[in-house]
Amino acid sequence: MSELVDKYADIRPYNDDEVAASVERLINDNAFLDVLAKYNLPRFLSTIPLVARFLVKRQLQKKWGDVRSVEQVQQEVAYYLEMLVKRTTSEVTFSGLDQLDPNQSYLFISNHRDIVLDPALVNWGLFSHNMKTVRIAIGDNLLQIPYITELMRLNKSFIVKRSAKAPKEMLKALSQLSAYIYDSLNEGHSIWIAQKEGRAKDGFDQTDPALLKMLQLQGRKQKKEFAEYIRELKIVPVSISYQYEPCAIAKAKELYHKQHHGKYVKSAGEDIASIVEGFSTAKGHVHLAFGQPVTQECDSPEQLAKTIDKQIVDSFFLHPGNYIAGGCKQAVIDKQDVQAFEQRLARVPEELRSLVSAMYAKPFHRKTEINNDELCK
């Protein structure tokens, strides 16, 4: 292992020579086998652990036993992602990828609506256009379960140490992260990172300047001006738009709880439940708009955040539900769309209905505000 790799050993994804051992750990992880059994075997079998584990383990050995490289893992992930797209979406569309250089590494910064699907669908777009898949930033709050850690690091994910609290410890973790992103880009590996910590549960997509300050830490070490360093990173904003908001009711419950009780504490396993729900429920039409690399003279994190936000909001694909919730039921939306959206909203618990509606309305209103434009004519 090179000195460069060792420097990031605690946060980086697995290398080829670590894949086989990781796969072996997964195949022998009873908790992982139980989860697969629950969602893939008939109920009467999944309730008999010894039988269920034996069947799942045998299938995994047959399917994954010969996987020895990161590229093979990516091929397997692409296979499962294709099945997921066919099963849970009406279509997934992309724009802007034809404007990007397939031989260039980019730092993709996207809005964040689903824990795993957002970067997975970014990768699906790149994979479908014969471009290299990204290394994915993922918070250590999601890595409390060993098999999740294995799966994420096998799938080119690197760890963001959100649990660091002491100022010195936090600075050290952020500096390591900043350097890792910079070195990855220089070595030809594109990166995906969300525009802020946590999903936009209220539908308000906004870049956190703190993220951009973290990116600049390595630039400061190199004594480079902010604008110069940012141009080197080749930041590409990505706008992800789901026809049916993933985990909408769960997000609304969290917002409702905060409004009425001041804070919300996640229960054990809640993030895993959100990942499963995001994967398994219908998403309708999903559109990913890849923007242009940021080349403007942005002299501060706040200015850069506004530049990224403008691209994300401008290119956000508005679905019928966004127009309807935003108060636009005119010519752009037909009666069938209105009826379907209102039926979907009627299934939401009454106390959460206004919050879910606002989730869909926010992108419509923001697009109107940021462009000073009238979208409903």
mmCIF file of C-alpha atoms in Angstrom:
data_model
loop_
_atom_site.group_PDB
_atom_site.id
_atom_site.type_symbol
_atom_site.label_atom_id
_atom_site.label_comp_id
_atom_site.label_asym_id
_atom_site.label_seq_id
_atom_site.Cartn_x
_atom_site.Cartn_y
_atom_site.Cartn_z
ATOM 1 C CA MET A 1 0.000 0.000 0.000
ATOM 2 C CA SER A 2 1.304 3.428 -0.924
ATOM 3 C CA GLU A 3 1.853 6.200 1.593
ATOM 4 C CA LEU A 4 -0.990 8.121 -0.108
ATOM 5 C CA VAL A 5 -3.475 5.293 0.446
ATOM 6 C CA ASP A 6 -2.358 4.738 4.049
ATOM 7 C CA LYS A 7 -2.941 8.407 4.812
ATOM 8 C CA TYR A 8 -6.667 7.890 4.192
ATOM 9 C CA ALA A 9 -6.971 4.265 5.363
ATOM 10 C CA ASP A 10 -9.702 5.044 7.916
ATOM 11 C CA ILE A 11 -12.006 6.919 5.504
ATOM 12 C CA ARG A 12 -11.346 5.707 1.967
ATOM 13 C CA PRO A 13 -13.263 3.050 -0.022
ATOM 14 C CA TYR A 14 -11.797 -0.431 -0.364
ATOM 15 C CA ASN A 15 -9.102 -1.143 -2.947
ATOM 16 C CA ASP A 16 -9.097 -4.181 -5.225
ATOM 17 C CA ASP A 17 -6.904 -6.188 -2.845
ATOM 18 C CA GLU A 18 -9.443 -5.697 -0.018
ATOM 19 C CA VAL A 19 -12.599 -6.639 -1.951
ATOM 20 C CA ALA A 20 -12.495 -10.445 -1.527
ATOM 21 C CA ALA A 21 -12.094 -10.255 2.269
ATOM 22 C CA SER A 22 -14.930 -7.732 2.530
ATOM 23 C CA VAL A 23 -17.247 -9.919 0.452
ATOM 24 C CA GLU A 24 -16.333 -12.888 2.674
ATOM 25 C CA ARG A 25 -17.241 -10.870 5.796
ATOM 26 C CA LEU A 26 -20.611 -9.982 4.258
ATOM 27 C CA ILE A 27 -21.394 -13.571 3.291
ATOM 28 C CA ASN A 28 -20.755 -14.630 6.898
ATOM 29 C CA ASP A 29 -22.622 -11.748 8.564
ATOM 30 C CA ASN A 30 -25.853 -13.154 10.046
ATOM 31 C CA ALA A 31 -27.454 -9.717 10.396
ATOM 32 C CA PHE A 32 -26.879 -9.092 6.676
ATOM 33 C CA LEU A 33 -28.203 -12.541 5.741
ATOM 34 C CA ASP A 34 -31.333 -11.929 7.867
ATOM 35 C CA VAL A 35 -32.056 -8.604 6.110
ATOM 36 C CA LEU A 36 -31.692 -10.198 2.667
ATOM 37 C CA ALA A 37 -33.900 -13.105 3.733
ATOM 38 C CA LYS A 38 -36.603 -10.744 5.011
ATOM 39 C CA TYR A 39 -36.881 -8.924 1.680
ATOM 40 C CA ASN A 40 -36.135 -11.755 -0.748
ATOM 41 C CA LEU A 41 -37.514 -15.024 0.645
ATOM 42 C CA PRO A 42 -41.133 -16.098 1.181
ATOM 43 C CA ARG A 43 -42.279 -15.090 4.659
ATOM 44 C CA PHE A 44 -42.585 -18.651 5.976
ATOM 45 C CA LEU A 45 -38.911 -19.280 5.104
ATOM 46 C CA SER A 46 -37.519 -15.942 6.343
ATOM 47 C CA THR A 47 -38.902 -16.670 9.831
ATOM 48 C CA ILE A 48 -36.726 -19.809 10.151
ATOM 49 C CA PRO A 49 -33.236 -18.248 10.599
ATOM 50 C CA LEU A 50 -31.101 -21.360 10.047
ATOM 51 C CA VAL A 51 -32.852 -22.279 6.799
ATOM 52 C CA ALA A 52 -33.092 -18.683 5.568
ATOM 53 C CA ARG A 53 -29.434 -17.944 6.242
ATOM 54 C CA PHE A 54 -28.311 -21.153 4.547
ATOM 55 C CA LEU A 55 -30.334 -20.333 1.391
ATOM 56 C CA VAL A 56 -29.215 -16.688 1.214
ATOM 57 C CA LYS A 57 -25.593 -17.554 1.950
ATOM 58 C CA ARG A 58 -25.518 -20.179 -0.787
ATOM 59 C CA GLN A 59 -26.972 -17.693 -3.265
ATOM 60 C CA LEU A 60 -24.461 -14.994 -2.262
ATOM 61 C CA GLN A 61 -21.526 -17.395 -2.617
ATOM 62 C CA LYS A 62 -22.750 -18.324 -6.070
ATOM 63 C CA LYS A 63 -23.285 -14.689 -7.108
ATOM 64 C CA TRP A 64 -20.464 -12.851 -5.321
ATOM 65 C CA GLY A 65 -17.938 -15.593 -4.525
ATOM 66 C CA ASP A 66 -15.675 -14.683 -7.444
ATOM 67 C CA VAL A 67 -15.862 -10.888 -7.038
ATOM 68 C CA ARG A 68 -12.296 -9.648 -6.648
ATOM 69 C CA SER A 69 -12.211 -6.012 -7.800
ATOM 70 C CA VAL A 70 -13.948 -2.652 -7.344
ATOM 71 C CA GLU A 71 -14.912 -2.733 -11.031
ATOM 72 C CA GLN A 72 -16.680 -6.086 -10.567
ATOM 73 C CA VAL A 73 -18.556 -4.615 -7.602
ATOM 74 C CA GLN A 74 -19.653 -1.692 -9.789
ATOM 75 C CA GLN A 75 -20.951 -4.120 -12.431
ATOM 76 C CA GLU A 76 -22.972 -5.961 -9.751
ATOM 77 C CA VAL A 77 -24.344 -2.678 -8.365
ATOM 78 C CA ALA A 78 -25.317 -1.583 -11.895
ATOM 79 C CA TYR A 79 -27.260 -4.837 -12.353
ATOM 80 C CA TYR A 80 -29.260 -4.313 -9.134
ATOM 81 C CA LEU A 81 -29.750 -0.617 -9.861
ATOM 82 C CA GLU A 82 -31.175 -1.412 -13.299
ATOM 83 C CA MET A 83 -33.715 -3.745 -11.657
ATOM 84 C CA LEU A 84 -34.587 -1.062 -9.091
ATOM 85 C CA VAL A 85 -35.081 1.565 -11.813
ATOM 86 C CA LYS A 86 -37.385 -0.755 -13.782
ATOM 87 C CA ARG A 87 -39.364 -1.775 -10.698
ATOM 88 C CA THR A 88 -39.807 1.535 -8.863
ATOM 89 C CA THR A 89 -39.694 4.334 -11.461
ATOM 90 C CA SER A 90 -41.709 5.136 -14.564
ATOM 91 C CA GLU A 91 -38.485 6.475 -16.125
ATOM 92 C CA VAL A 92 -35.151 8.023 -15.170
ATOM 93 C CA THR A 93 -33.934 10.784 -17.475
ATOM 94 C CA PHE A 94 -30.749 12.820 -17.641
ATOM 95 C CA SER A 95 -29.652 16.133 -19.118
ATOM 96 C CA GLY A 96 -26.259 17.812 -19.373
ATOM 97 C CA LEU A 97 -24.080 14.687 -19.377
ATOM 98 C CA ASP A 98 -23.288 15.140 -23.066
ATOM 99 C CA GLN A 99 -21.675 18.486 -22.172
ATOM 100 C CA LEU A 100 -19.164 16.907 -19.781
ATOM 101 C CA ASP A 101 -15.756 15.457 -20.703
ATOM 102 C CA PRO A 102 -15.745 11.675 -20.021
ATOM 103 C CA ASN A 103 -11.976 11.853 -19.402
ATOM 104 C CA GLN A 104 -12.217 14.620 -16.804
ATOM 105 C CA SER A 105 -12.800 14.134 -13.076
ATOM 106 C CA TYR A 106 -15.473 16.355 -11.523
ATOM 107 C CA LEU A 107 -16.728 17.253 -8.068
ATOM 108 C CA PHE A 108 -20.491 16.698 -8.332
ATOM 109 C CA ILE A 109 -22.435 18.659 -5.711
ATOM 110 C CA SER A 110 -26.145 17.809 -5.706
ATOM 111 C CA ASN A 111 -29.301 18.549 -3.809
ATOM 112 C CA HIS A 112 -30.158 15.773 -1.379
ATOM 113 C CA ARG A 113 -33.544 14.027 -1.202
ATOM 114 C CA ASP A 114 -32.671 10.364 -0.575
ATOM 115 C CA ILE A 115 -29.816 8.881 1.487
ATOM 116 C CA VAL A 116 -28.561 6.310 -1.027
ATOM 117 C CA LEU A 117 -30.591 6.828 -4.199
ATOM 118 C CA ASP A 118 -29.214 10.305 -4.976
ATOM 119 C CA PRO A 119 -25.589 9.192 -5.510
ATOM 120 C CA ALA A 120 -26.743 5.818 -6.897
ATOM 121 C CA LEU A 121 -28.717 7.556 -9.660
ATOM 122 C CA VAL A 122 -25.835 9.953 -10.364
ATOM 123 C CA ASN A 123 -23.718 6.831 -10.873
ATOM 124 C CA TRP A 124 -26.434 5.254 -13.011
ATOM 125 C CA GLY A 125 -26.343 8.291 -15.313
ATOM 126 C CA LEU A 126 -22.557 8.224 -15.576
ATOM 127 C CA PHE A 127 -22.482 4.440 -16.081
ATOM 128 C CA SER A 128 -25.183 4.679 -18.782
ATOM 129 C CA HIS A 129 -23.108 7.305 -20.613
ATOM 130 C CA ASN A 130 -19.874 5.279 -20.432
ATOM 131 C CA MET A 131 -18.334 7.567 -17.832
ATOM 132 C CA LYS A 132 -16.515 6.522 -14.650
ATOM 133 C CA THR A 133 -18.650 6.226 -11.525
ATOM 134 C CA VAL A 134 -17.992 8.520 -8.562
ATOM 135 C CA ARG A 135 -16.553 8.106 -5.106
ATOM 136 C CA ILE A 136 -19.416 8.848 -2.697
ATOM 137 C CA ALA A 137 -19.282 10.925 0.501
ATOM 138 C CA ILE A 138 -21.284 9.306 3.296
ATOM 139 C CA GLY A 139 -21.700 10.361 6.930
ATOM 140 C CA ASP A 140 -20.368 8.077 9.658
ATOM 141 C CA ASN A 141 -23.815 8.267 11.316
ATOM 142 C CA LEU A 142 -24.926 5.685 8.732
ATOM 143 C CA LEU A 143 -22.127 3.275 9.564
ATOM 144 C CA GLN A 144 -23.254 1.956 12.943
ATOM 145 C CA ILE A 145 -23.902 -1.519 11.513
ATOM 146 C CA PRO A 146 -20.906 -3.569 10.243
ATOM 147 C CA TYR A 147 -22.583 -4.841 7.042
ATOM 148 C CA ILE A 148 -23.597 -1.284 6.044
ATOM 149 C CA THR A 149 -19.961 -0.182 6.419
ATOM 150 C CA GLU A 150 -18.830 -3.103 4.247
ATOM 151 C CA LEU A 151 -21.424 -2.393 1.549
ATOM 152 C CA MET A 152 -20.664 1.318 1.432
ATOM 153 C CA ARG A 153 -16.883 0.979 1.295
ATOM 154 C CA LEU A 154 -17.182 -1.741 -1.357
ATOM 155 C CA ASN A 155 -19.313 0.665 -3.394
ATOM 156 C CA LYS A 156 -16.672 3.443 -3.561
ATOM 157 C CA SER A 157 -17.978 5.347 -0.523
ATOM 158 C CA PHE A 158 -15.664 7.374 1.707
ATOM 159 C CA ILE A 159 -16.467 8.451 5.242
ATOM 160 C CA VAL A 160 -17.336 11.935 6.475
ATOM 161 C CA LYS A 161 -16.620 11.970 10.229
ATOM 162 C CA ARG A 162 -19.668 13.854 11.464
ATOM 163 C CA SER A 163 -19.310 12.403 14.969
ATOM 164 C CA ALA A 164 -16.131 14.405 15.642
ATOM 165 C CA LYS A 165 -17.100 17.093 18.205
ATOM 166 C CA ALA A 166 -13.987 18.619 19.814
ATOM 167 C CA PRO A 167 -12.691 21.586 17.719
ATOM 168 C CA LYS A 168 -9.194 20.100 17.146
ATOM 169 C CA GLU A 169 -10.604 16.681 16.309
ATOM 170 C CA MET A 170 -13.141 18.249 13.943
ATOM 171 C CA LEU A 171 -10.518 20.353 12.139
ATOM 172 C CA LYS A 172 -8.281 17.308 11.733
ATOM 173 C CA ALA A 173 -11.175 15.251 10.288
ATOM 174 C CA LEU A 174 -12.267 18.043 7.917
ATOM 175 C CA SER A 175 -8.686 18.670 6.749
ATOM 176 C CA GLN A 176 -8.243 14.952 6.003
ATOM 177 C CA LEU A 177 -11.542 14.940 4.093
ATOM 178 C CA SER A 178 -10.611 18.052 2.098
ATOM 179 C CA ALA A 179 -7.227 16.563 1.169
ATOM 180 C CA TYR A 180 -8.803 13.228 0.217
ATOM 181 C CA ILE A 181 -11.285 14.915 -2.152
ATOM 182 C CA TYR A 182 -8.517 16.987 -3.757
ATOM 183 C CA ASP A 183 -6.179 13.995 -4.188
ATOM 184 C CA SER A 184 -8.992 11.816 -5.573
ATOM 185 C CA LEU A 185 -9.844 14.427 -8.218
ATOM 186 C CA ASN A 186 -6.162 14.776 -9.138
ATOM 187 C CA GLU A 187 -5.903 11.000 -9.560
ATOM 188 C CA GLY A 188 -8.855 11.007 -12.000
ATOM 189 C CA HIS A 189 -11.650 9.954 -9.610
ATOM 190 C CA SER A 190 -14.848 11.991 -9.664
ATOM 191 C CA ILE A 191 -16.567 12.720 -6.339
ATOM 192 C CA TRP A 192 -20.221 13.066 -5.267
ATOM 193 C CA ILE A 193 -21.165 15.028 -2.172
ATOM 194 C CA ALA A 194 -24.498 16.464 -1.022
ATOM 195 C CA GLN A 195 -24.887 20.253 -0.893
ATOM 196 C CA LYS A 196 -25.491 20.116 2.874
ATOM 197 C CA GLU A 197 -25.564 17.653 5.749
ATOM 198 C CA GLY A 198 -28.836 15.708 5.787
ATOM 199 C CA ARG A 199 -31.695 15.530 3.295
ATOM 200 C CA ALA A 200 -33.822 18.556 2.375
ATOM 201 C CA LYS A 201 -36.863 17.384 4.307
ATOM 202 C CA ASP A 202 -38.870 20.531 3.549
ATOM 203 C CA GLY A 203 -38.066 20.597 -0.182
ATOM 204 C CA PHE A 204 -35.722 23.592 0.228
ATOM 205 C CA ASP A 205 -32.501 22.854 -1.668
ATOM 206 C CA GLN A 206 -29.727 25.133 -0.446
ATOM 207 C CA THR A 207 -25.944 24.739 -0.383
ATOM 208 C CA ASP A 208 -24.304 25.093 3.017
ATOM 209 C CA PRO A 209 -21.246 27.436 2.815
ATOM 210 C CA ALA A 210 -19.663 25.301 5.585
ATOM 211 C CA LEU A 211 -19.293 22.479 3.026
ATOM 212 C CA LEU A 212 -17.415 24.822 0.694
ATOM 213 C CA LYS A 213 -15.201 26.049 3.545
ATOM 214 C CA MET A 214 -14.268 22.413 4.167
ATOM 215 C CA LEU A 215 -13.291 22.003 0.499
ATOM 216 C CA GLN A 216 -11.083 25.108 0.740
ATOM 217 C CA LEU A 217 -9.019 23.756 3.677
ATOM 218 C CA GLN A 218 -6.659 21.969 1.276
ATOM 219 C CA GLY A 219 -6.496 25.113 -0.891
ATOM 220 C CA ARG A 220 -5.498 27.193 2.134
ATOM 221 C CA LYS A 221 -2.772 24.664 2.900
ATOM 222 C CA GLN A 222 -1.492 25.234 -0.649
ATOM 223 C CA LYS A 223 -1.821 29.025 -0.139
ATOM 224 C CA LYS A 224 -4.196 29.367 -3.099
ATOM 225 C CA GLU A 225 -6.888 32.020 -3.474
ATOM 226 C CA PHE A 226 -10.426 30.727 -3.016
ATOM 227 C CA ALA A 227 -11.564 31.401 -6.618
ATOM 228 C CA GLU A 228 -8.415 29.815 -8.096
ATOM 229 C CA TYR A 229 -8.718 26.667 -5.965
ATOM 230 C CA ILE A 230 -12.437 26.251 -6.676
ATOM 231 C CA ARG A 231 -11.818 26.365 -10.436
ATOM 232 C CA GLU A 232 -9.313 23.510 -9.991
ATOM 233 C CA LEU A 233 -11.972 21.324 -8.325
ATOM 234 C CA LYS A 234 -14.248 21.482 -11.400
ATOM 235 C CA ILE A 235 -17.482 21.656 -9.395
ATOM 236 C CA VAL A 236 -20.556 20.491 -11.308
ATOM 237 C CA PRO A 237 -23.948 21.166 -9.646
ATOM 238 C CA VAL A 238 -26.504 18.363 -10.069
ATOM 239 C CA SER A 239 -30.256 18.822 -9.623
ATOM 240 C CA ILE A 240 -32.174 15.652 -8.715
ATOM 241 C CA SER A 241 -35.961 15.727 -9.026
ATOM 242 C CA TYR A 242 -38.321 12.907 -7.965
ATOM 243 C CA GLN A 243 -41.937 12.863 -9.122
ATOM 244 C CA TYR A 244 -42.836 11.213 -5.802
ATOM 245 C CA GLU A 245 -40.739 12.537 -2.916
ATOM 246 C CA PRO A 246 -38.846 9.628 -1.262
ATOM 247 C CA CYS A 247 -39.848 9.002 2.379
ATOM 248 C CA ALA A 248 -42.209 12.014 2.277
ATOM 249 C CA ILE A 249 -44.307 10.985 5.302
ATOM 250 C CA ALA A 250 -41.232 10.110 7.408
ATOM 251 C CA LYS A 251 -39.680 13.496 6.553
ATOM 252 C CA ALA A 252 -42.933 15.276 7.417
ATOM 253 C CA LYS A 253 -43.134 13.421 10.756
ATOM 254 C CA GLU A 254 -39.654 14.680 11.635
ATOM 255 C CA LEU A 255 -40.580 18.266 10.715
ATOM 256 C CA TYR A 256 -43.872 18.010 12.642
ATOM 257 C CA HIS A 257 -42.078 16.677 15.716
ATOM 258 C CA LYS A 258 -39.532 19.530 15.599
ATOM 259 C CA GLN A 259 -42.304 22.120 15.258
ATOM 260 C CA HIS A 260 -44.243 20.769 18.244
ATOM 261 C CA HIS A 261 -41.457 19.481 20.514
ATOM 262 C CA GLY A 262 -38.417 21.568 19.544
ATOM 263 C CA LYS A 263 -36.209 18.683 18.457
ATOM 264 C CA TYR A 264 -36.288 15.229 16.932
ATOM 265 C CA VAL A 265 -34.173 12.260 18.018
ATOM 266 C CA LYS A 266 -33.912 9.424 15.507
ATOM 267 C CA SER A 267 -34.680 5.948 16.758
ATOM 268 C CA ALA A 268 -32.215 3.086 16.272
ATOM 269 C CA GLY A 269 -32.368 1.743 12.725
ATOM 270 C CA GLU A 270 -34.331 4.713 11.368
ATOM 271 C CA ASP A 271 -31.731 5.593 8.711
ATOM 272 C CA ILE A 272 -31.674 1.968 7.531
ATOM 273 C CA ALA A 273 -35.479 1.999 7.306
ATOM 274 C CA SER A 274 -35.253 5.190 5.200
ATOM 275 C CA ILE A 275 -32.721 3.548 2.866
ATOM 276 C CA VAL A 276 -34.996 0.520 2.399
ATOM 277 C CA GLU A 277 -38.071 2.722 1.859
ATOM 278 C CA GLY A 278 -36.199 4.866 -0.658
ATOM 279 C CA PHE A 279 -35.201 1.769 -2.608
ATOM 280 C CA SER A 280 -38.522 -0.040 -2.487
ATOM 281 C CA THR A 281 -41.264 2.580 -2.992
ATOM 282 C CA ALA A 282 -42.527 4.085 -6.257
ATOM 283 C CA LYS A 283 -40.708 7.208 -7.393
ATOM 284 C CA GLY A 284 -42.438 7.910 -10.704
ATOM 285 C CA HIS A 285 -40.337 9.935 -13.145
ATOM 286 C CA VAL A 286 -36.894 10.902 -11.829
ATOM 287 C CA HIS A 287 -34.803 13.510 -13.637
ATOM 288 C CA LEU A 288 -31.143 14.357 -13.019
ATOM 289 C CA ALA A 289 -29.854 17.596 -14.534
ATOM 290 C CA PHE A 290 -26.046 17.803 -14.654
ATOM 291 C CA GLY A 291 -24.914 21.430 -14.773
ATOM 292 C CA GLN A 292 -21.862 23.178 -16.152
ATOM 293 C CA PRO A 293 -18.549 23.295 -14.257
ATOM 294 C CA VAL A 294 -18.449 26.429 -12.108
ATOM 295 C CA THR A 295 -15.986 28.834 -13.735
ATOM 296 C CA GLN A 296 -17.334 32.146 -12.384
ATOM 297 C CA GLU A 297 -15.121 34.238 -10.126
ATOM 298 C CA CYS A 298 -16.490 33.181 -6.743
ATOM 299 C CA ASP A 299 -14.374 34.846 -4.073
ATOM 300 C CA SER A 300 -16.151 33.465 -1.020
ATOM 301 C CA PRO A 301 -17.990 30.293 0.081
ATOM 302 C CA GLU A 302 -21.226 32.299 0.304
ATOM 303 C CA GLN A 303 -20.898 33.535 -3.282
ATOM 304 C CA LEU A 304 -20.087 30.023 -4.520
ATOM 305 C CA ALA A 305 -23.086 28.601 -2.611
ATOM 306 C CA LYS A 306 -25.393 31.050 -4.423
ATOM 307 C CA THR A 307 -23.826 30.126 -7.784
ATOM 308 C CA ILE A 308 -24.377 26.393 -7.136
ATOM 309 C CA ASP A 309 -27.928 27.024 -5.883
ATOM 310 C CA LYS A 310 -28.838 28.992 -9.014
ATOM 311 C CA GLN A 311 -27.825 26.087 -11.250
ATOM 312 C CA ILE A 312 -29.619 23.507 -9.070
ATOM 313 C CA VAL A 313 -32.842 25.544 -8.841
ATOM 314 C CA ASP A 314 -32.755 26.624 -12.513
ATOM 315 C CA SER A 315 -32.364 23.061 -13.770
ATOM 316 C CA PHE A 316 -34.735 21.389 -11.274
ATOM 317 C CA PHE A 317 -37.314 19.471 -13.330
ATOM 318 C CA LEU A 318 -40.803 20.403 -12.109
ATOM 319 C CA HIS A 319 -43.233 17.468 -12.066
ATOM 320 C CA PRO A 320 -47.037 17.870 -12.028
ATOM 321 C CA GLY A 321 -47.097 17.618 -8.219
ATOM 322 C CA ASN A 322 -44.704 20.585 -7.915
ATOM 323 C CA TYR A 323 -46.982 22.776 -10.043
ATOM 324 C CA ILE A 324 -50.153 21.623 -8.277
ATOM 325 C CA ALA A 325 -48.782 22.060 -4.741
ATOM 326 C CA GLY A 326 -47.395 25.436 -5.826
ATOM 327 C CA GLY A 327 -50.907 26.564 -6.712
ATOM 328 C CA CYS A 328 -50.673 26.183 -10.472
ATOM 329 C CA LYS A 329 -53.490 24.076 -11.930
ATOM 330 C CA GLN A 330 -53.701 25.844 -15.274
ATOM 331 C CA ALA A 331 -52.880 24.671 -18.784
ATOM 332 C CA VAL A 332 -49.527 23.014 -17.962
ATOM 333 C CA ILE A 333 -51.255 20.331 -15.850
ATOM 334 C CA ASP A 334 -54.107 18.083 -16.971
ATOM 335 C CA LYS A 335 -57.030 17.017 -14.771
ATOM 336 C CA GLN A 336 -55.727 13.460 -14.475
ATOM 337 C CA ASP A 337 -52.465 14.733 -12.928
ATOM 338 C CA VAL A 338 -54.399 16.904 -10.472
ATOM 339 C CA GLN A 339 -56.627 14.005 -9.472
ATOM 340 C CA ALA A 340 -53.665 11.603 -9.037
ATOM 341 C CA PHE A 341 -51.719 14.093 -6.880
ATOM 342 C CA GLU A 342 -54.736 14.933 -4.716
ATOM 343 C CA GLN A 343 -55.407 11.217 -4.161
ATOM 344 C CA ARG A 344 -51.766 10.716 -3.117
ATOM 345 C CA LEU A 345 -52.014 13.670 -0.703
ATOM 346 C CA ALA A 346 -55.281 12.335 0.731
ATOM 347 C CA ARG A 347 -53.423 9.191 1.888
ATOM 348 C CA VAL A 348 -51.101 11.321 4.045
ATOM 349 C CA PRO A 349 -52.139 11.662 7.736
ATOM 350 C CA GLU A 350 -54.113 14.890 8.081
ATOM 351 C CA GLU A 351 -51.698 16.574 10.513
ATOM 352 C CA LEU A 352 -48.815 16.028 8.042
ATOM 353 C CA ARG A 353 -50.633 16.963 4.832
ATOM 354 C CA SER A 354 -49.630 20.627 4.732
ATOM 355 C CA LEU A 355 -45.961 19.707 5.340
ATOM 356 C CA VAL A 356 -45.926 17.155 2.505
ATOM 357 C CA SER A 357 -47.689 19.613 0.189
ATOM 358 C CA ALA A 358 -45.100 22.280 1.055
ATOM 359 C CA MET A 359 -42.309 19.801 0.159
ATOM 360 C CA TYR A 360 -43.641 19.629 -3.389
ATOM 361 C CA ALA A 361 -44.455 23.349 -3.597
ATOM 362 C CA LYS A 362 -41.044 24.640 -2.501
ATOM 363 C CA PRO A 363 -39.108 23.892 -5.751
ATOM 364 C CA PHE A 364 -41.860 25.615 -7.776
ATOM 365 C CA HIS A 365 -41.761 28.749 -5.590
ATOM 366 C CA ARG A 366 -37.955 28.830 -5.465
ATOM 367 C CA LYS A 367 -37.667 28.584 -9.232
ATOM 368 C CA THR A 368 -40.080 31.502 -9.508
ATOM 369 C CA GLU A 369 -38.191 33.535 -6.888
ATOM 370 C CA ILE A 370 -34.640 32.872 -8.104
ATOM 371 C CA ASN A 371 -35.534 33.722 -11.712
ATOM 372 C CA ASN A 372 -37.954 36.508 -10.843
ATOM 373 C CA ASP A 373 -40.244 34.743 -13.285
ATOM 374 C CA GLU A 374 -43.856 33.657 -13.599
ATOM 375 C CA LEU A 375 -43.991 29.896 -14.221
ATOM 376 C CA CYS A 376 -47.761 29.525 -14.094
ATOM 377 C CA LYS A 377 -49.350 31.136 -17.122
#
